[in-house]
PDB file of C-alpha atoms in Angstrom:
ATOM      1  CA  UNK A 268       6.266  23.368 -15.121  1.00  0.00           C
ATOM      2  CA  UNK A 269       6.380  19.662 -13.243  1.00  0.00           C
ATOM      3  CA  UNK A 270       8.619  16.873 -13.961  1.00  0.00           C
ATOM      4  CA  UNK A 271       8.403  13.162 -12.676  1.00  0.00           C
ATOM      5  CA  UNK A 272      10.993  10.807 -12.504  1.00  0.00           C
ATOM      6  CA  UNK A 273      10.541   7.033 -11.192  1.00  0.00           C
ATOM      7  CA  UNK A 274      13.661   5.610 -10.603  1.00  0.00           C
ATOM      8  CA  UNK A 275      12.613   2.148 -11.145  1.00  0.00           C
ATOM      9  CA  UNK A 276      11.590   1.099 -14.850  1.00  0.00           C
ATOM     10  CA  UNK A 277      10.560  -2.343 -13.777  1.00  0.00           C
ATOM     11  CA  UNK A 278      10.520  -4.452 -10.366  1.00  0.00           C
ATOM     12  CA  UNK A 279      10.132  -8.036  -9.450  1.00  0.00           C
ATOM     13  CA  UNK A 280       9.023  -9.217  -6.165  1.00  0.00           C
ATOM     14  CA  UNK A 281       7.861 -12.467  -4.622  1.00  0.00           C
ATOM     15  CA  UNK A 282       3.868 -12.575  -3.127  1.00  0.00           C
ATOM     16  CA  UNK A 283       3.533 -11.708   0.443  1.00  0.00           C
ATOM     17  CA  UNK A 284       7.216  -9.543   0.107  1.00  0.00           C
ATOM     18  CA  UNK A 285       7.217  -5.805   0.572  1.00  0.00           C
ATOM     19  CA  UNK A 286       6.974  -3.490  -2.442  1.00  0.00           C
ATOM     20  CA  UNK A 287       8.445   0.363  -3.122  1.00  0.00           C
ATOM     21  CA  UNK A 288       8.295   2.134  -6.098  1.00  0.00           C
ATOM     22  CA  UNK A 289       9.956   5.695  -5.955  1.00  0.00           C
ATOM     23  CA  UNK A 290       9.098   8.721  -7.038  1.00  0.00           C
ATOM     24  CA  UNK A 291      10.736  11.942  -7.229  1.00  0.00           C
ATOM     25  CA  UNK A 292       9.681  15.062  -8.895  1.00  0.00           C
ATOM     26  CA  UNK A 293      10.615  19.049  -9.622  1.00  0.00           C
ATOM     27  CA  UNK A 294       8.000  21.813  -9.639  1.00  0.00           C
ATOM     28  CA  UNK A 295       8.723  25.704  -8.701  1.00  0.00           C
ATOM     29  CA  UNK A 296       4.697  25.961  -7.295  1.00  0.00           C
ATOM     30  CA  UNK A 297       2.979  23.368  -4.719  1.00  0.00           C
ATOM     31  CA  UNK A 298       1.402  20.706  -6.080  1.00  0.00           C
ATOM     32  CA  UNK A 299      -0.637  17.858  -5.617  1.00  0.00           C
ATOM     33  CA  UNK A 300       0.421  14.255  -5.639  1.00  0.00           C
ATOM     34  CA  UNK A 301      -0.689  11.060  -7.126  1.00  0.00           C
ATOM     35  CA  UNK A 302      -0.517   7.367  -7.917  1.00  0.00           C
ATOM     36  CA  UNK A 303      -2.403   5.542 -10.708  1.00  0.00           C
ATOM     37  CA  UNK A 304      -2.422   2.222 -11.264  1.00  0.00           C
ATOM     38  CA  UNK A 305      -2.625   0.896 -14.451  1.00  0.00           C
ATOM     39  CA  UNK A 306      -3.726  -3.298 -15.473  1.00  0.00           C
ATOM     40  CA  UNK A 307      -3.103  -4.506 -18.890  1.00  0.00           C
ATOM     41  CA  UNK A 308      -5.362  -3.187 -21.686  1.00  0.00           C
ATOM     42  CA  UNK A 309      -7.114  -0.664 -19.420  1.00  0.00           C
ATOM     43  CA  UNK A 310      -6.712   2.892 -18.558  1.00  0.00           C
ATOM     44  CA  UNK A 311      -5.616   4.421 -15.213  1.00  0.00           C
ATOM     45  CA  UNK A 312      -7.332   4.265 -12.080  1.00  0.00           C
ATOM     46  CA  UNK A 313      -6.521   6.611  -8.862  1.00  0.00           C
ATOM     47  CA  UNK A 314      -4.711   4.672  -6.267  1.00  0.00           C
ATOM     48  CA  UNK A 315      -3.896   7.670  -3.816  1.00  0.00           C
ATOM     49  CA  UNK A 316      -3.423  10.861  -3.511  1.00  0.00           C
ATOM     50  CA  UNK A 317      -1.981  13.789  -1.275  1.00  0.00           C
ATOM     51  CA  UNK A 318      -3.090  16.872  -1.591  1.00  0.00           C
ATOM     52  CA  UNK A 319      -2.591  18.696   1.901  1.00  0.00           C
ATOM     53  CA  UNK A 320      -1.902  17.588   5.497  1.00  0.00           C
ATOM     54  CA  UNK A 321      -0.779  14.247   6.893  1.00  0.00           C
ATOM     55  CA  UNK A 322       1.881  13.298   4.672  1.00  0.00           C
ATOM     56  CA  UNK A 323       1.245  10.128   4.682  1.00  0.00           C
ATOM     57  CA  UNK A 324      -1.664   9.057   2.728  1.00  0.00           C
ATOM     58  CA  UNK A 325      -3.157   5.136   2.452  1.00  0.00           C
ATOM     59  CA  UNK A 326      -5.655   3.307  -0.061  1.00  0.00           C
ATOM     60  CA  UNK A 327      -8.264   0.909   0.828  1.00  0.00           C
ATOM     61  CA  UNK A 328      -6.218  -2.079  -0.426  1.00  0.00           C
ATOM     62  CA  UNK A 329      -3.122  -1.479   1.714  1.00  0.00           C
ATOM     63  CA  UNK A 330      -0.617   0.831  -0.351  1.00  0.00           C
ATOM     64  CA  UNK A 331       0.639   4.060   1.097  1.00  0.00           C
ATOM     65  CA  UNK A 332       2.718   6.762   0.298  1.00  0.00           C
ATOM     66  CA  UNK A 333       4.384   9.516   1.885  1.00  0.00           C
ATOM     67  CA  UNK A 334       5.292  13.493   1.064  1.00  0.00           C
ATOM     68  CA  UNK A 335       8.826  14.431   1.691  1.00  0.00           C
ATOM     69  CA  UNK A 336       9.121  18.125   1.074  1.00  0.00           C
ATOM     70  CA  UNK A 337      12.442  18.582   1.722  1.00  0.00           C
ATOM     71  CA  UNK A 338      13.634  15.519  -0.701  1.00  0.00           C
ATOM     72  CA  UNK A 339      10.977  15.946  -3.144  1.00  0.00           C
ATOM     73  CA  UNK A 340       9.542  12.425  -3.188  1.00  0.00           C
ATOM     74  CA  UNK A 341       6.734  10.374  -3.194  1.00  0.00           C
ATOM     75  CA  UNK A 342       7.391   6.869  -2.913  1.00  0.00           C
ATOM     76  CA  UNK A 343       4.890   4.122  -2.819  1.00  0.00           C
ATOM     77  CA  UNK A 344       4.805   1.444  -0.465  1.00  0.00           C
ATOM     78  CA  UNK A 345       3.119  -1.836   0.226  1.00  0.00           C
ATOM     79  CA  UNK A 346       4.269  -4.481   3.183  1.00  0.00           C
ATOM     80  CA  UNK A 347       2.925  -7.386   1.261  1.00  0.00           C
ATOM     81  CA  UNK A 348       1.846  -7.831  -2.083  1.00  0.00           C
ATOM     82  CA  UNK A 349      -0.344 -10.182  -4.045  1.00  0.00           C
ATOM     83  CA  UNK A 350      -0.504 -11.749  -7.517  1.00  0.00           C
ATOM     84  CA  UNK A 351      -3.607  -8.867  -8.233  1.00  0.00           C
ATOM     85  CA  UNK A 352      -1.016  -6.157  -7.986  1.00  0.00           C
ATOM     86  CA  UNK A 353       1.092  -7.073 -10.808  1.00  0.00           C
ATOM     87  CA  UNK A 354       0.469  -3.992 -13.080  1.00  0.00           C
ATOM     88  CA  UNK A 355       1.849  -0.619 -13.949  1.00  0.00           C
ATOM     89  CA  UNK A 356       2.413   2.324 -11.957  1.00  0.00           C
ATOM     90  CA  UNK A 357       2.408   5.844 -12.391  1.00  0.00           C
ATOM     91  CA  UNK A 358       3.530   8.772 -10.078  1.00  0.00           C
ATOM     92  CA  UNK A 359       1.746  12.207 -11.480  1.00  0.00           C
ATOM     93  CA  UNK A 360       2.388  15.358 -10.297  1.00  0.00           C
ATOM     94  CA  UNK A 361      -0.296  18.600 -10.551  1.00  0.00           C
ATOM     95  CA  UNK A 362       0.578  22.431 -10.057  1.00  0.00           C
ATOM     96  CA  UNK A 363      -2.064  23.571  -7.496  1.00  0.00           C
ATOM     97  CA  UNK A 364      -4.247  26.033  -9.890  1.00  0.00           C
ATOM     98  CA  UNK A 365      -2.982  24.165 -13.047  1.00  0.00           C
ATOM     99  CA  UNK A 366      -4.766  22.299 -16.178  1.00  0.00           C
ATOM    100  CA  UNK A 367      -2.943  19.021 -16.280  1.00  0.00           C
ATOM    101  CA  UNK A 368      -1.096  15.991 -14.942  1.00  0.00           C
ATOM    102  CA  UNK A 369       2.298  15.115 -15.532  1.00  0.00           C
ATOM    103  CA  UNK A 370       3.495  11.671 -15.556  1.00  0.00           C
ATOM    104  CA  UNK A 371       6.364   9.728 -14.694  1.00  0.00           C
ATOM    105  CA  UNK A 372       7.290   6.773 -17.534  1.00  0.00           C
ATOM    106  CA  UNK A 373       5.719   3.843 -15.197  1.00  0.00           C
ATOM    107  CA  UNK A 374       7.362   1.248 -13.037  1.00  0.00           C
ATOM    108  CA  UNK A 375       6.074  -2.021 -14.149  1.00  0.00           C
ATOM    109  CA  UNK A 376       5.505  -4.544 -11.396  1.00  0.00           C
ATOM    110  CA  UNK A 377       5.254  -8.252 -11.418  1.00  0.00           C
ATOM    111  CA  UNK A 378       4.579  -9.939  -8.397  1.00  0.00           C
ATOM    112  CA  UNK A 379       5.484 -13.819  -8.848  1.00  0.00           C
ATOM    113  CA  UNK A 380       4.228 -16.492  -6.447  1.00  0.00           C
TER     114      UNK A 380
ATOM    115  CA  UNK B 238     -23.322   5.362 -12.246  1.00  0.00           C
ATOM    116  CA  UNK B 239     -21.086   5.464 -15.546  1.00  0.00           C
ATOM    117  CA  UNK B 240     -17.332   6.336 -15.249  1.00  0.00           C
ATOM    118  CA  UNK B 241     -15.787   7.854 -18.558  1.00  0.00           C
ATOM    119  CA  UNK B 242     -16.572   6.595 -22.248  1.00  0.00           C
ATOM    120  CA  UNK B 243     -14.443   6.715 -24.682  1.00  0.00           C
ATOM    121  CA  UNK B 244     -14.917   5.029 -28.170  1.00  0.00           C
ATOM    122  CA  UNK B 245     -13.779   3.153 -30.374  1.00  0.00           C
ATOM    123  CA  UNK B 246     -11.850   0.957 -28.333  1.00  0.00           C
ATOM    124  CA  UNK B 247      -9.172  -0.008 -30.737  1.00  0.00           C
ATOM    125  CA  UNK B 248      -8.606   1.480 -34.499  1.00  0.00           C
ATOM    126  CA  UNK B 249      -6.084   1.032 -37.198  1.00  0.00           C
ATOM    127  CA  UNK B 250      -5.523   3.729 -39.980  1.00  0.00           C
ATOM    128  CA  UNK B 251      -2.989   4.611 -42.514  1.00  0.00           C
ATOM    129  CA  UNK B 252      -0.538   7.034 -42.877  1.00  0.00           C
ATOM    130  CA  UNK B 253      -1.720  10.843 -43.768  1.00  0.00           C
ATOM    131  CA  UNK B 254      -5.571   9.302 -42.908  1.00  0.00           C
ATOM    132  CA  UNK B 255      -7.128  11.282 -40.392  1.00  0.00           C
ATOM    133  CA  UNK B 256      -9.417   9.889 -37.109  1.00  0.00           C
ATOM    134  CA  UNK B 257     -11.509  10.941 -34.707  1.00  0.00           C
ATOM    135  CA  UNK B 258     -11.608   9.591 -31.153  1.00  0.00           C
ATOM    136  CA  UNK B 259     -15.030  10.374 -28.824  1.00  0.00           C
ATOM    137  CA  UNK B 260     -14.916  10.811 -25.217  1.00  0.00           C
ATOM    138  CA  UNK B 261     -18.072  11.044 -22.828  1.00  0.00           C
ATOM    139  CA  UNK B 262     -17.526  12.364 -19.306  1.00  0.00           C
ATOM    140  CA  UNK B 263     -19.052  11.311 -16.179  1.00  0.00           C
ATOM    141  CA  UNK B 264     -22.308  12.782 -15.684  1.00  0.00           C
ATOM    142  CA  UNK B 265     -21.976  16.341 -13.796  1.00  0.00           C
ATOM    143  CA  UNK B 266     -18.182  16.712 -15.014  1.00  0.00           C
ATOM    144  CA  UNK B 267     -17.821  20.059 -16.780  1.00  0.00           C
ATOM    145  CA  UNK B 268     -14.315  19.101 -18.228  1.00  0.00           C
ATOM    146  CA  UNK B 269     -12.122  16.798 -20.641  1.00  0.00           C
ATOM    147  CA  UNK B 270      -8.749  16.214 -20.949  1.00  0.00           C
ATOM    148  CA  UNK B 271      -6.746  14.491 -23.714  1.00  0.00           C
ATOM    149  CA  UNK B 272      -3.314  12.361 -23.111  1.00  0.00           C
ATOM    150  CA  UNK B 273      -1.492  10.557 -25.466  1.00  0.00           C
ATOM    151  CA  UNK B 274       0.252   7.194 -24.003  1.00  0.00           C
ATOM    152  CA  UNK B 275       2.960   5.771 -26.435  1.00  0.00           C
ATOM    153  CA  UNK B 276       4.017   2.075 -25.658  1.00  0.00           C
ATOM    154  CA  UNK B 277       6.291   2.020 -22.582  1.00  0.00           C
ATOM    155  CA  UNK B 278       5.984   5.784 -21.362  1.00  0.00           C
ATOM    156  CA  UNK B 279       3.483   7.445 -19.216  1.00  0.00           C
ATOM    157  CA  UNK B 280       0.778   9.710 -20.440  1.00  0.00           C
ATOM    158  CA  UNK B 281       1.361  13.067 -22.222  1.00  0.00           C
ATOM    159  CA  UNK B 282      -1.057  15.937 -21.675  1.00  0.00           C
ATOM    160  CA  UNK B 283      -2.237  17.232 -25.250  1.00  0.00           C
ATOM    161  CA  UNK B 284      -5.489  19.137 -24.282  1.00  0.00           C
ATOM    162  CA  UNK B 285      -8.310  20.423 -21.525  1.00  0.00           C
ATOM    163  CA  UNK B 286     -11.346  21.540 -22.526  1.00  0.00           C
ATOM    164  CA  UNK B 287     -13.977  23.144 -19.833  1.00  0.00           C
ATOM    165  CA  UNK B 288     -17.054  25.147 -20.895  1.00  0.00           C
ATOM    166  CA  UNK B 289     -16.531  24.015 -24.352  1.00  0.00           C
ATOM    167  CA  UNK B 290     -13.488  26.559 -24.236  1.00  0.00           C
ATOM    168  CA  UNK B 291      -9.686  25.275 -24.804  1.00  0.00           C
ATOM    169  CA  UNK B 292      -8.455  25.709 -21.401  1.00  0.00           C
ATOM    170  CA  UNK B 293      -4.644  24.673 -21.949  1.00  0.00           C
ATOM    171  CA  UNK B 294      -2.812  22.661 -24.773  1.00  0.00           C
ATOM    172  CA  UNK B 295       0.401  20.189 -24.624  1.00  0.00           C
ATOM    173  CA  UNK B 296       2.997  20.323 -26.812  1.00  0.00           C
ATOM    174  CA  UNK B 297       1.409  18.462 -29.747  1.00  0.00           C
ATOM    175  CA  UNK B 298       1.514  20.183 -33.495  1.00  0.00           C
ATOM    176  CA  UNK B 299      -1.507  21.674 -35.021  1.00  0.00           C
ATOM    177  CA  UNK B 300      -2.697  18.037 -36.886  1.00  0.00           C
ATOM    178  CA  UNK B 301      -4.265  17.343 -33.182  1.00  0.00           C
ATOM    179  CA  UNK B 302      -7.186  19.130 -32.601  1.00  0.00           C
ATOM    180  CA  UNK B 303      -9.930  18.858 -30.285  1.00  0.00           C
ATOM    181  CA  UNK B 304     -13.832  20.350 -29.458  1.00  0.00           C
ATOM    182  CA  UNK B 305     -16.379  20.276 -26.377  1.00  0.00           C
ATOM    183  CA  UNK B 306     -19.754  19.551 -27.384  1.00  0.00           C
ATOM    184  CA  UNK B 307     -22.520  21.110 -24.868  1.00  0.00           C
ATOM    185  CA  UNK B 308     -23.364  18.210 -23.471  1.00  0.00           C
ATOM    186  CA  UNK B 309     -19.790  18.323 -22.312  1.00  0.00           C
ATOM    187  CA  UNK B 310     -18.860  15.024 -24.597  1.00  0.00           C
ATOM    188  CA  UNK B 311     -15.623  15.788 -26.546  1.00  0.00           C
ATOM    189  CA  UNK B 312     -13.960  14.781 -29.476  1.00  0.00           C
ATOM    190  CA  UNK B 313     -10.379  14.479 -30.551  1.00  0.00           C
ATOM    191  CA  UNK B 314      -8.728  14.693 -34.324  1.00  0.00           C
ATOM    192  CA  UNK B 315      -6.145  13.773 -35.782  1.00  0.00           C
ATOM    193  CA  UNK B 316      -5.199  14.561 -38.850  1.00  0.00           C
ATOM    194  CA  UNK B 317      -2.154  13.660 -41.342  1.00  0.00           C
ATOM    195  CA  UNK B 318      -1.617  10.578 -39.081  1.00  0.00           C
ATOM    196  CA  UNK B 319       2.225   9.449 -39.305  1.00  0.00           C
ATOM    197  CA  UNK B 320       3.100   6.368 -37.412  1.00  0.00           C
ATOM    198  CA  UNK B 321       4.481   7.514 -34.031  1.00  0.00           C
ATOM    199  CA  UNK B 322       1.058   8.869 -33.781  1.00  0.00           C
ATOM    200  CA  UNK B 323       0.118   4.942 -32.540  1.00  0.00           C
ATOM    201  CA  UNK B 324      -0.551   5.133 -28.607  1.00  0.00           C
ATOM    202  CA  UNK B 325      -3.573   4.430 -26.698  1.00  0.00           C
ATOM    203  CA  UNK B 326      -5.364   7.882 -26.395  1.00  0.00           C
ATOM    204  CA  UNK B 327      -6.813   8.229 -23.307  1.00  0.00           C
ATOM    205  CA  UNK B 328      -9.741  10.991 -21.650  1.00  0.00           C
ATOM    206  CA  UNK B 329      -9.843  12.094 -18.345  1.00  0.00           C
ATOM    207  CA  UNK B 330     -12.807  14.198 -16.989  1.00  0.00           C
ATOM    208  CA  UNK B 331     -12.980  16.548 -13.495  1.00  0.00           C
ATOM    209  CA  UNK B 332     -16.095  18.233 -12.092  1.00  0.00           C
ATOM    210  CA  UNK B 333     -14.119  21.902 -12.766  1.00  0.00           C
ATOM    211  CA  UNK B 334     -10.773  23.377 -13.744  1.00  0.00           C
ATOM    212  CA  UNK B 335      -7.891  24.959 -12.124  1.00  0.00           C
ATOM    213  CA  UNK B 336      -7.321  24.526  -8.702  1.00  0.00           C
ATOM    214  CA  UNK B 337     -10.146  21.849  -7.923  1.00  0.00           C
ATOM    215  CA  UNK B 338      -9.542  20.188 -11.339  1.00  0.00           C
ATOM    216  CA  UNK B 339      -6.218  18.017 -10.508  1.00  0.00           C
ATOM    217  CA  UNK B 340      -8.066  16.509  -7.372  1.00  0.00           C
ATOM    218  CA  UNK B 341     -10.114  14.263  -9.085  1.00  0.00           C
ATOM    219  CA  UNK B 342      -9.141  13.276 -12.711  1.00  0.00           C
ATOM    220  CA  UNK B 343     -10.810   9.825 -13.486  1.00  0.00           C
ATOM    221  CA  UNK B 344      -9.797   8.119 -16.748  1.00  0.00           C
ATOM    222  CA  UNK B 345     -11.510   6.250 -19.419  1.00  0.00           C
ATOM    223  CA  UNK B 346      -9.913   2.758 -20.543  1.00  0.00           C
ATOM    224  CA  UNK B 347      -8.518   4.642 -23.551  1.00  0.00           C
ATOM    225  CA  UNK B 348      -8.292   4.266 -27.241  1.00  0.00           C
ATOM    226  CA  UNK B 349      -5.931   2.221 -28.674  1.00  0.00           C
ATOM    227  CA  UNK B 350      -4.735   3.477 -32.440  1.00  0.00           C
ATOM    228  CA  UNK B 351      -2.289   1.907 -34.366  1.00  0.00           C
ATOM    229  CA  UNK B 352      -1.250   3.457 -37.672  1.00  0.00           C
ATOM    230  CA  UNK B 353       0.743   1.704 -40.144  1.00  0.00           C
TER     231      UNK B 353
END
């Protein structure tokens, strides 16, 4: 079984300031990594993913994260961030050959001008 | 090309009614999956279907049930509803299962069911 924990329950930040949400999880199998996004009243949407390789993995609209083995994480970073990216965030975690996602409880972002 | 339907959008019921939530996948995806998303937590696996076979179940009581039609749409029940059963229910659909399955899970905006 997987476990996610996000450290951060909600976080403020100013537009055009740098952004990281963390991530941390337990599994006892490899898995697969990922971020979803989440704006008000709709339902997730993939932001990135890591499933094997460079452990450092980007989106198209400038977030990246990174794989640390050793320390278990997966934070999420962005060097500047806009109004648009006030939302919800979810880390998710997948066993490699499993069924199912399992989600951390969010961090909620709100980026103020 | 459309992403993943779900329907209705938004529904209220009483307690001990029972509802049914409707989920189409994106075209070519063989498999469902079922979350439940209560107010301020993340999303809770309750079910995958692939094939039209139960592939792997959260832990949810027997009032939540689900099926795979073969046209790979897929419906989930609940029945008996109590009122921490409100949460936006949300389907997920993947091309396969197993190992390929967690690569690509793409959501559907949810519905939203309150009971009261």
């Amino acid at each position: 079984a997987q476990s996610v924990t996000q450290l951060d329950s909600q976080v403020p930040v100013f537009e055009e300031a740098p952004v990281e949400l963390r991530c941390n999880y337990s599994s006892s199998v490899s898995v697969y990594l990922f971020w979803y996004v989440q704006y008000p009243n709709q339902g997730l949407q993939l932001l990135l993913k890591y499933l094997s390789g460079s452990t450092l993995v980007k989106s198209i609209n400038g977030f990246e994260a990174e794989f640390n083995k050793s320390q278990t994480s997966f934070h999420l970073r962005k060097p500047s961030v806009h109004i648009s990216d006030t939302a919800e965030y979810f880390c998710a975690v997948g066993g490699v050959n499993d069924y199912k996602l399992s989600f951390g409880a969010g961090t909620t972002v709100t980026v103020r001008a | 090309d459309a992403g993943v339907t779900q329907s209705p959008t938004h529904l209220i019921k009483t307690r001990g009614q029972q509802v049914t939530l409707r989920c189409s996948p994106i075209s070519g995806h063989k498999s469902v999956s079922w979350y439940q998303q209560v107010l301020g937590q993340g999303p809770q696996f309750i079910f995958q279907y692939y094939e039209k076979e139960e592939r792997g179940r959260g832990n949810f009581p027997d009032r939540f049930s689900a099926r795979q039609f073969p046209n790979y749409s897929s419906e989930l029940n609940v029945n008996a509803l109590l009122l921490g059963d409100s949460a936006l229910y949300l389907c997920a659909s993947t091309a396969t299962t197993g190992a390929i399955m967690n690569t690509e899970a793409f959501f559907g905006q949810g519905t939203r069911l309150t009971v009261v």
